[in-house]
C-alpha positions as semicolon CSV with decimal commas, in nm:
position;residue;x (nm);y (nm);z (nm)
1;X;0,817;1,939;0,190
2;X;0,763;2,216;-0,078
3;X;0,375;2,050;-0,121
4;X;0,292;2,063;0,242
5;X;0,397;2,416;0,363
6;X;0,172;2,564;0,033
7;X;-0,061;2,393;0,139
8;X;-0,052;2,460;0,478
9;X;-0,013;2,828;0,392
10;X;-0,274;2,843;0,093
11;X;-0,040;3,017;-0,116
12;X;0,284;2,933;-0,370
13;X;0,601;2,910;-0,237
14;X;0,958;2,850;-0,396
15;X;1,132;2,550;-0,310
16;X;1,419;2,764;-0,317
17;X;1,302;2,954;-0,044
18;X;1,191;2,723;0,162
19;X;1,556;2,555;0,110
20;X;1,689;2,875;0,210
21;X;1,491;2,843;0,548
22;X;1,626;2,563;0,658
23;X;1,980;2,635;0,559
24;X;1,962;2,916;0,799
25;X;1,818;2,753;1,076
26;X;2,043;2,433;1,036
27;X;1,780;2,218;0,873
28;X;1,884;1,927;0,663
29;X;1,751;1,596;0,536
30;X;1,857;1,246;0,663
31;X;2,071;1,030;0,451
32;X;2,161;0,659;0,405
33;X;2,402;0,515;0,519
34;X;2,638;0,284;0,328
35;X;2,536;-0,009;0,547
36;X;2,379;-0,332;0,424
37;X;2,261;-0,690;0,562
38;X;2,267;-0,942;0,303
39;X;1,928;-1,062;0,312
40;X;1,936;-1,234;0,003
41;X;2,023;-1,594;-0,021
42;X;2,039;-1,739;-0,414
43;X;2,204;-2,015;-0,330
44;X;1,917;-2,262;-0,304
45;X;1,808;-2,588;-0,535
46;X;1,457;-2,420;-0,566
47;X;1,325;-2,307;-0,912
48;X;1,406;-1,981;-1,041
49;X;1,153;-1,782;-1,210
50;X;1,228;-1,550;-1,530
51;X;1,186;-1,185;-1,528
52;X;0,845;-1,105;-1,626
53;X;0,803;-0,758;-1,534
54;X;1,182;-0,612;-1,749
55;X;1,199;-0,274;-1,529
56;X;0,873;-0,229;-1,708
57;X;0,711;0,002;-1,398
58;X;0,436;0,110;-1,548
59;X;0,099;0,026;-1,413
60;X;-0,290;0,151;-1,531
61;X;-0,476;0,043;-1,215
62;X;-0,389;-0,130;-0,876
63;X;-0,345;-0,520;-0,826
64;X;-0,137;-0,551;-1,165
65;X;0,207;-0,544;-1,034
66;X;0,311;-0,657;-0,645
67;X;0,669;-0,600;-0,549
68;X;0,825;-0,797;-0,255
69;X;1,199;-0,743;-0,063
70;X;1,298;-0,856;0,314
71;X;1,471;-0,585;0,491
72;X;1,572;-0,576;0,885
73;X;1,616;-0,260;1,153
74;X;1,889;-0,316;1,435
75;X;1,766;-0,373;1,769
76;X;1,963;-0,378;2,172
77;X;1,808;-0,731;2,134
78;X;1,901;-0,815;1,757
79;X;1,829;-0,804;1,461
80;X;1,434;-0,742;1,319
81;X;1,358;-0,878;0,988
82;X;1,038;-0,718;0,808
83;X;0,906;-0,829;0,472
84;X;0,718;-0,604;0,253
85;X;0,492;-0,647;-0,031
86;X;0,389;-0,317;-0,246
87;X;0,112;-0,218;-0,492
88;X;0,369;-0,091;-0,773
89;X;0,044;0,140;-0,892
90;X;0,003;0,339;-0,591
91;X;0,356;0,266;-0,435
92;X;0,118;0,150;-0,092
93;X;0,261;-0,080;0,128
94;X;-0,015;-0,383;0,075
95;X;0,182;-0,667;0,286
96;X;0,393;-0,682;0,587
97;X;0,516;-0,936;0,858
98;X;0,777;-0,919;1,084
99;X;1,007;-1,188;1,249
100;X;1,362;-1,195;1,487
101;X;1,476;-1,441;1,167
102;X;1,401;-1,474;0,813
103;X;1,229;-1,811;0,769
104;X;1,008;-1,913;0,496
105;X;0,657;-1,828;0,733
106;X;0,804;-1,447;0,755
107;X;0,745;-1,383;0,343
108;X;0,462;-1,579;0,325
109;X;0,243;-1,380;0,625
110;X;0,344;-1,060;0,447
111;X;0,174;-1,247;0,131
112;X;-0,125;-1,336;0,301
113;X;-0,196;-1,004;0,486
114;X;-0,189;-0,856;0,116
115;X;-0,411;-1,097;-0,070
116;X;-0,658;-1,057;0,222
117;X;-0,686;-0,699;0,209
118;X;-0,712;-0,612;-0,188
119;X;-0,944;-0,716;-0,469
120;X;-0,737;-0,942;-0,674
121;X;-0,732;-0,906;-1,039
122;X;-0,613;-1,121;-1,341
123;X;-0,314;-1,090;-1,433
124;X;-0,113;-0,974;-1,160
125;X;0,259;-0,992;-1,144
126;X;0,479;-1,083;-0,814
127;X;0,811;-0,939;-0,833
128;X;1,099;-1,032;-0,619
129;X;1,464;-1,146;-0,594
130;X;1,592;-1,466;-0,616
131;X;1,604;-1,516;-0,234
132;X;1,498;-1,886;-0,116
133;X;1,197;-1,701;0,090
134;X;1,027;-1,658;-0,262
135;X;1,148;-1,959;-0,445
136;X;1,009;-2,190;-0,237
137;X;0,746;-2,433;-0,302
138;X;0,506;-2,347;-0,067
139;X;0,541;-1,985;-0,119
140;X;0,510;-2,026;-0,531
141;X;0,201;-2,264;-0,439
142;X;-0,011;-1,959;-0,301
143;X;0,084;-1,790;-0,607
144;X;-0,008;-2,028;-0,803
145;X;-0,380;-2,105;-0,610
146;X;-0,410;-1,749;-0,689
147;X;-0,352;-1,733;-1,067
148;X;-0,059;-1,496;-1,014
149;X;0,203;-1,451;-1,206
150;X;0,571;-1,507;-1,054
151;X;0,855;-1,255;-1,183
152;X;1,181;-1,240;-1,022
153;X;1,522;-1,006;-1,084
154;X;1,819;-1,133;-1,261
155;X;2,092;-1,215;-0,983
156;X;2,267;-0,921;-0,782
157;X;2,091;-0,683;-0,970
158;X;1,854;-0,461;-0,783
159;X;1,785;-0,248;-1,067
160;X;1,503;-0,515;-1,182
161;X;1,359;-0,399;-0,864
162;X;1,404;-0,038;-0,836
163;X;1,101;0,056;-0,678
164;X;1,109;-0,174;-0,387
165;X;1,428;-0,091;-0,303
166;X;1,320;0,308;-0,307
167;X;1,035;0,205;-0,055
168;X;1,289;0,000;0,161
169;X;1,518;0,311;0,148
170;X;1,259;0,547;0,252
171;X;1,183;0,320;0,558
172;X;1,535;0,307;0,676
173;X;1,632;0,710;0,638
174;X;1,265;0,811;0,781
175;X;1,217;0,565;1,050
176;X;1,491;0,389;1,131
177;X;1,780;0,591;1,083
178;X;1,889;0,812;1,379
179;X;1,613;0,596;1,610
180;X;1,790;0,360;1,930
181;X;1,526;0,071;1,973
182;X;1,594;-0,115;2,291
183;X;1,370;-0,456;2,242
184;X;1,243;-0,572;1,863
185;X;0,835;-0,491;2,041
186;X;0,982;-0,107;2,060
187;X;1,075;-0,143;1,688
188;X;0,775;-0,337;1,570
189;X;0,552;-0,079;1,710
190;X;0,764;0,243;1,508
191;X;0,720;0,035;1,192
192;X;0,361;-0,028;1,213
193;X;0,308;0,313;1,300
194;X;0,577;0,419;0,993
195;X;0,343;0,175;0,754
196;X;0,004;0,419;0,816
197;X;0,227;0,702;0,787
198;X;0,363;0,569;0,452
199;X;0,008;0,481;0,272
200;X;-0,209;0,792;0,422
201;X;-0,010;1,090;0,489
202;X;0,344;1,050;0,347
203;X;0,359;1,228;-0,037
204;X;0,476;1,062;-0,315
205;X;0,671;1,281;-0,609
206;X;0,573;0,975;-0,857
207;X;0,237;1,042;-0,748
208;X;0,208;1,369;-0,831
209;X;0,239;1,451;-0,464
210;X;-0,012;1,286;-0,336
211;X;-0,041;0,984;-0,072
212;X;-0,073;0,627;-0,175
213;X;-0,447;0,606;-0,020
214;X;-0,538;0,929;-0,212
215;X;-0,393;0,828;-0,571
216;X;-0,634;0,501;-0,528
217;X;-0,916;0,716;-0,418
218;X;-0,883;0,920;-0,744
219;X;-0,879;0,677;-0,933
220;X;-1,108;0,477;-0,791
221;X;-1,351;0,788;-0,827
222;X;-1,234;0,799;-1,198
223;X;-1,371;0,497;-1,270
224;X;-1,772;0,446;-1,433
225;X;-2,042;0,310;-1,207
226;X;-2,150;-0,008;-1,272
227;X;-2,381;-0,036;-1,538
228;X;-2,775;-0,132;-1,477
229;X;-2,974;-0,425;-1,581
230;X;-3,302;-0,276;-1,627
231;X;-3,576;-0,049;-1,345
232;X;-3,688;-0,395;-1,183
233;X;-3,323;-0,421;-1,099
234;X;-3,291;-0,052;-0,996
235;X;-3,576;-0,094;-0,718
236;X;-3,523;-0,475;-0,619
237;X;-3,336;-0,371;-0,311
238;X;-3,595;-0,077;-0,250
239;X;-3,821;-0,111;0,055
240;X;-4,174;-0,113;-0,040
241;X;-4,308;0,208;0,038
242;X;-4,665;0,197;0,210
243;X;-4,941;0,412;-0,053
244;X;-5,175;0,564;0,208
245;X;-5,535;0,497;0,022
246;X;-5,775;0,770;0,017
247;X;-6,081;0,773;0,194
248;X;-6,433;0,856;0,059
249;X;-6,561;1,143;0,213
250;X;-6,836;1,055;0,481
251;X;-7,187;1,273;0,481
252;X;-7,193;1,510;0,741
253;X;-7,469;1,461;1,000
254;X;-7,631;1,782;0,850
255;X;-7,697;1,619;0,565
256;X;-7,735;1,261;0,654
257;X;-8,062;1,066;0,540
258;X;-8,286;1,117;0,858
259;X;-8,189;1,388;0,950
260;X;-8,368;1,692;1,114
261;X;-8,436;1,941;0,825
């Protein structure tokens, strides 16, 4: 909060005094709750994939690292399962899908929705548990299509993937948390809303305080221009532009053969 009120003022401001502030007018933070839906089934036949990424957060650009979890928001009509997938550069939520269950088709829309909307480079990771969602063969086969690399955590240990489990967190204190939805289309509509929030206005302390979609745009801005070929490549696109010839000056009829003198 400490970012947004300088800001909004245009001068510094204590984080002590602003914590003062709200102590006196009976301001507080929201808080988890110790209360957890196992979403996480290991116990499958399918292959298990080693862990490639080793807590090893650390990321140069976006598209190297992609971190996936399922988690679920409590509904008068039942349960609402929503799987993520996030850019571990800019912490931006890249993938999402949402489903009353957790079948396969639930982690693999939030897959698609994020290879569709970023340039793919080479060598990007996939990290996620062990859950059968992300084991499974036809989940590993768009993976594979797409030259990227599978990593998943060692079991019951959500340390390997700290970060996702921050984002999911953040979800449930800031949008779920203290909310009543009546019908899973009442809850769909605060997480897609949440989701824009997240990547374009919400400030990230691991990003020097700045949003998701602005820590891409910096760097992205950062980055050289693409080199040239040569000038015929400079102007290829160019329209031609018309050269407006010069006429020769025309005698004046003063002066014109034949005339009166």
């Amino acid at each position: 909060m400490t970012p947004e009120i300088r800001e909004a003022l245009g001068q510094a401001v204590n984080h002590k005094r602003i914590g003062r502030l709200m102590r006196e007018h009976g301001l507080g933070s929201r808080k988890c709750r110790p209360f957890r839906v196992v979403t996480t089934d290991s116990r499958h036949a399918h292959p298990i994939a080693s862990n490639v990424v080793q807590r090893d957060f650390t990321t140069t650009a976006p598209n190297q690292k992609w971190l996936a979890d399922i988690t679920y928001v409590r509904t008068d009509e039942g349960w609402l399962y929503l799987a993520l997938v996030l850019d571990l550069f800019s912490r931006k939520i890249v993938g999402w899908a949402m489903s009353d269950s957790m079948p396969q088709e639930l982690t693999i829309e939030a897959l698609r929705v994020a290879i569709g909307g970023r340039d793919l480079s080479a060598g990007l990771v996939h990290h996620s548990d062990r859950g059968s969602q992300y084991a499974a063969a036809d989940y590993r086969k768009i993976l594979r299509e797409r030259d990227i690399t599978v990593s998943m955590s060692r079991k019951g240990d959500c340390w390997d993937n700290a970060p996702m489990e921050s984002a999911n967190g953040t979800f449930k204190v800031e949008c779920v948390h203290g909310e009543h939805f009546t019908t899973r289309e009442q809850a769909r509509l605060a997480i897609l809303e949440f989701i824009g929030y997240y990547n374009a206005e919400r400030r990230h302390s691991s990003l020097g305080y700045l949003t998701p979609v602005q820590f891409e745009r910096r760097w992205q801005q950062k980055q050289p221009a693409p080199a040239q070929t040569g000038a015929l490549s400079r102007v290829a696109h160019r329209r031609p532009v018309p050269v407006r010839r010069k006429r020769p000056n025309r005698p004046s009829v003063d002066n014109a053969p034949g005339s009166a003198s």
